[in-house]
Amino acid sequence: MGLTVTRSAGKAFSAHNLLRVIVALLLVMTLAACATRPHVVAHGFAFNGWRDHWYPQITVLEYAYGDKYHMTRRKNEDGVPPGTAVFGAMPVADFLYVRWRLQETGETFEERVDLRDRLPADLWAHYITFVIDGPQLYVYVVTPEQIKVRLTKPPLRTWWSIDRVTYEIYPTVRSADRTYLGAAAPWAPASHEH
């Protein structure tokens, strides 16, 4: 029993040709699904209010690091712990969201940082961290590269910059010597087309 589908031109369209079209469509759909998967790389997200000296004056109420599919997040109106560290194969984040409260005044602030054009293309073994100074959020990329001589005082606001090459990526792009890098950052902007 053969299946015959008639086209408007009157020519027969065989079951074999129909099967070819279906297989081609499935292949295209599979490739499209693969193209929309997040870019996963081994890297870390961490912050430490004790070591960066902003806790207990500032309490983090909520944070989220990720993309629309996967996030490292935590929320508590009384405050989340003053530090966390996550490292492993995870999606390269599109954003970092932080909401915090100044203990002295009770004021709350929040910031959502678009990371898509601020991260290095190769994020392997890097950390993303943040520091809070009153109403201002600072975000850093910490590279795996060690500084040759351990410093006694961090050149940037984060303790990581004592012994690791670290770059400020928000609110401005700066190197450890506080040089404004702007578009001349030492990496190509990451491509996060999911």
CSV table of C-alpha atoms in Angstrom, one decimal:
chain,number,residue,atom,x,y,z
A,1,MET,CA,0.0,0.0,0.0
A,2,GLY,CA,1.7,3.2,-1.2
A,3,LEU,CA,0.9,6.7,0.1
A,4,THR,CA,0.5,9.2,-2.7
A,5,VAL,CA,0.1,13.0,-2.0
A,6,THR,CA,-0.9,15.1,-5.0
A,7,ARG,CA,0.6,18.5,-5.5
A,8,SER,CA,-1.3,21.3,-7.1
A,9,ALA,CA,0.7,20.8,-10.3
A,10,GLY,CA,-0.7,17.3,-10.5
A,11,LYS,CA,2.7,15.5,-10.0
A,12,ALA,CA,2.8,12.7,-7.4
A,13,PHE,CA,4.7,13.2,-4.2
A,14,SER,CA,5.9,9.9,-2.9
A,15,ALA,CA,6.1,8.7,0.7
A,16,HIS,CA,9.9,8.5,0.3
A,17,ASN,CA,10.1,12.2,-0.6
A,18,LEU,CA,7.7,13.1,2.3
A,19,LEU,CA,10.0,11.1,4.6
A,20,ARG,CA,13.0,13.1,3.4
A,21,VAL,CA,11.2,16.4,4.0
A,22,ILE,CA,10.3,15.3,7.6
A,23,VAL,CA,13.8,14.2,8.4
A,24,ALA,CA,15.2,17.4,7.0
A,25,LEU,CA,12.8,19.4,9.2
A,26,LEU,CA,13.7,17.4,12.2
A,27,LEU,CA,17.4,18.0,11.6
A,28,VAL,CA,16.9,21.7,11.2
A,29,MET,CA,14.8,21.8,14.4
A,30,THR,CA,17.5,19.9,16.3
A,31,LEU,CA,20.2,22.2,15.1
A,32,ALA,CA,18.1,25.2,16.1
A,33,ALA,CA,17.6,23.7,19.6
A,34,CYS,CA,21.4,23.2,20.0
A,35,ALA,CA,22.1,26.8,18.9
A,36,THR,CA,19.8,28.1,21.7
A,37,ARG,CA,21.5,26.3,24.5
A,38,PRO,CA,23.5,28.5,26.9
A,39,HIS,CA,27.2,28.8,26.6
A,40,VAL,CA,28.6,26.7,29.5
A,41,VAL,CA,32.1,27.1,30.9
A,42,ALA,CA,33.9,26.3,34.2
A,43,HIS,CA,34.0,29.5,36.1
A,44,GLY,CA,32.9,31.0,39.4
A,45,PHE,CA,30.7,33.5,41.1
A,46,ALA,CA,31.6,34.7,44.6
A,47,PHE,CA,31.4,37.6,47.0
A,48,ASN,CA,32.7,38.1,50.5
A,49,GLY,CA,31.5,41.1,52.5
A,50,TRP,CA,33.9,40.3,55.4
A,51,ARG,CA,37.1,40.2,53.3
A,52,ASP,CA,36.0,43.2,51.2
A,53,HIS,CA,35.0,45.1,54.4
A,54,TRP,CA,31.4,46.1,53.4
A,55,TYR,CA,29.7,43.8,55.9
A,56,PRO,CA,28.1,44.3,58.5
A,57,GLN,CA,27.4,47.9,57.4
A,58,ILE,CA,25.6,46.6,54.3
A,59,THR,CA,23.3,43.6,54.1
A,60,VAL,CA,22.6,41.9,50.8
A,61,LEU,CA,18.9,41.1,50.5
A,62,GLU,CA,19.0,39.4,47.1
A,63,TYR,CA,21.3,38.4,44.3
A,64,ALA,CA,21.0,36.6,41.0
A,65,TYR,CA,23.8,35.7,38.6
A,66,GLY,CA,22.8,34.0,35.4
A,67,ASP,CA,20.7,34.2,32.3
A,68,LYS,CA,17.0,33.7,31.6
A,69,TYR,CA,17.3,29.9,31.9
A,70,HIS,CA,19.8,29.3,34.8
A,71,MET,CA,20.7,31.4,37.8
A,72,THR,CA,22.6,31.3,41.0
A,73,ARG,CA,20.3,33.3,43.2
A,74,ARG,CA,19.2,33.8,46.8
A,75,LYS,CA,16.7,36.1,48.4
A,76,ASN,CA,15.9,36.9,52.0
A,77,GLU,CA,14.4,40.1,53.3
A,78,ASP,CA,16.4,39.8,56.6
A,79,GLY,CA,19.6,39.4,54.5
A,80,VAL,CA,21.5,36.6,52.9
A,81,PRO,CA,24.9,35.4,54.3
A,82,PRO,CA,27.6,38.0,53.7
A,83,GLY,CA,29.5,35.7,51.3
A,84,THR,CA,29.1,32.8,48.9
A,85,ALA,CA,31.2,31.0,46.3
A,86,VAL,CA,30.1,28.8,43.5
A,87,PHE,CA,32.5,27.2,40.9
A,88,GLY,CA,31.9,24.7,38.2
A,89,ALA,CA,30.5,24.3,34.7
A,90,MET,CA,27.7,26.8,34.5
A,91,PRO,CA,26.2,29.1,31.9
A,92,VAL,CA,28.0,32.4,31.3
A,93,ALA,CA,25.8,34.9,32.8
A,94,ASP,CA,23.9,37.6,30.9
A,95,PHE,CA,23.4,39.7,34.1
A,96,LEU,CA,24.1,40.2,37.7
A,97,TYR,CA,21.4,41.5,40.0
A,98,VAL,CA,22.0,42.7,43.5
A,99,ARG,CA,19.7,44.3,46.1
A,100,TRP,CA,21.1,45.6,49.4
A,101,ARG,CA,20.3,47.6,52.5
A,102,LEU,CA,22.5,50.2,54.3
A,103,GLN,CA,22.2,49.2,58.0
A,104,GLU,CA,22.7,52.8,59.2
A,105,THR,CA,19.9,54.4,57.2
A,106,GLY,CA,17.7,51.5,56.2
A,107,GLU,CA,17.9,52.6,52.6
A,108,THR,CA,17.7,49.9,50.0
A,109,PHE,CA,19.4,49.9,46.6
A,110,GLU,CA,19.3,47.6,43.6
A,111,GLU,CA,21.4,47.2,40.5
A,112,ARG,CA,21.0,45.0,37.5
A,113,VAL,CA,24.2,44.9,35.4
A,114,ASP,CA,24.2,43.7,31.8
A,115,LEU,CA,27.3,41.5,31.6
A,116,ARG,CA,27.0,40.5,27.9
A,117,ASP,CA,29.6,43.0,26.6
A,118,ARG,CA,31.6,43.2,29.8
A,119,LEU,CA,33.0,39.7,30.2
A,120,PRO,CA,36.0,38.2,28.5
A,121,ALA,CA,35.3,35.8,25.6
A,122,ASP,CA,37.2,33.1,27.5
A,123,LEU,CA,35.9,32.9,31.0
A,124,TRP,CA,37.4,29.6,31.9
A,125,ALA,CA,38.7,29.5,35.5
A,126,HIS,CA,37.7,33.2,36.1
A,127,TYR,CA,35.5,34.4,38.9
A,128,ILE,CA,32.9,37.1,38.9
A,129,THR,CA,32.6,39.0,42.1
A,130,PHE,CA,31.1,42.2,43.4
A,131,VAL,CA,31.8,44.8,46.1
A,132,ILE,CA,29.3,47.3,47.6
A,133,ASP,CA,30.3,50.8,48.7
A,134,GLY,CA,27.3,52.6,50.1
A,135,PRO,CA,24.9,53.1,47.2
A,136,GLN,CA,27.4,51.9,44.6
A,137,LEU,CA,27.9,48.4,43.2
A,138,TYR,CA,31.3,47.4,41.7
A,139,VAL,CA,31.7,44.3,39.7
A,140,TYR,CA,35.0,42.5,38.9
A,141,VAL,CA,36.4,39.8,36.7
A,142,VAL,CA,39.1,37.9,38.6
A,143,THR,CA,41.4,36.0,36.3
A,144,PRO,CA,43.3,32.8,37.2
A,145,GLU,CA,46.6,34.6,36.6
A,146,GLN,CA,48.6,35.2,39.8
A,147,ILE,CA,50.3,38.5,40.4
A,148,LYS,CA,54.1,37.9,40.6
A,149,VAL,CA,54.5,39.7,44.0
A,150,ARG,CA,51.7,39.5,46.5
A,151,LEU,CA,50.5,43.0,47.5
A,152,THR,CA,49.9,44.1,51.0
A,153,LYS,CA,46.8,46.2,50.0
A,154,PRO,CA,44.4,45.5,47.2
A,155,PRO,CA,44.7,48.0,44.3
A,156,LEU,CA,41.0,47.6,43.6
A,157,ARG,CA,38.1,47.4,46.1
A,158,THR,CA,38.1,43.6,46.2
A,159,TRP,CA,40.5,41.4,48.2
A,160,TRP,CA,41.0,39.2,45.1
A,161,SER,CA,43.2,41.9,43.6
A,162,ILE,CA,45.9,41.3,46.2
A,163,ASP,CA,47.3,38.3,44.4
A,164,ARG,CA,45.2,37.8,41.2
A,165,VAL,CA,45.0,39.9,38.1
A,166,THR,CA,41.6,41.5,38.5
A,167,TYR,CA,39.6,43.9,36.3
A,168,GLU,CA,36.7,46.2,37.3
A,169,ILE,CA,33.9,45.8,34.8
A,170,TYR,CA,31.2,47.9,36.4
A,171,PRO,CA,30.6,50.8,36.7
A,172,THR,CA,33.6,51.4,34.5
A,173,VAL,CA,36.2,49.0,33.0
A,174,ARG,CA,39.5,49.5,34.9
A,175,SER,CA,42.7,47.5,35.3
A,176,ALA,CA,44.3,47.0,38.7
A,177,ASP,CA,46.4,50.2,38.2
A,178,ARG,CA,43.0,52.0,38.0
A,179,THR,CA,43.6,52.8,34.4
A,180,TYR,CA,40.3,53.4,32.6
A,181,LEU,CA,40.2,50.8,29.8
A,182,GLY,CA,36.9,51.5,28.1
A,183,ALA,CA,36.7,49.7,24.8
A,184,ALA,CA,40.4,48.8,25.1
A,185,ALA,CA,39.8,46.1,27.7
A,186,PRO,CA,42.3,43.3,27.3
A,187,TRP,CA,39.7,40.9,26.0
A,188,ALA,CA,37.3,40.8,23.2
A,189,PRO,CA,33.7,41.3,24.3
A,190,ALA,CA,32.1,37.9,24.9
A,191,SER,CA,29.6,36.7,22.4
A,192,HIS,CA,26.6,35.3,24.3
A,193,GLU,CA,24.2,34.6,21.5
A,194,HIS,CA,22.1,31.9,22.9
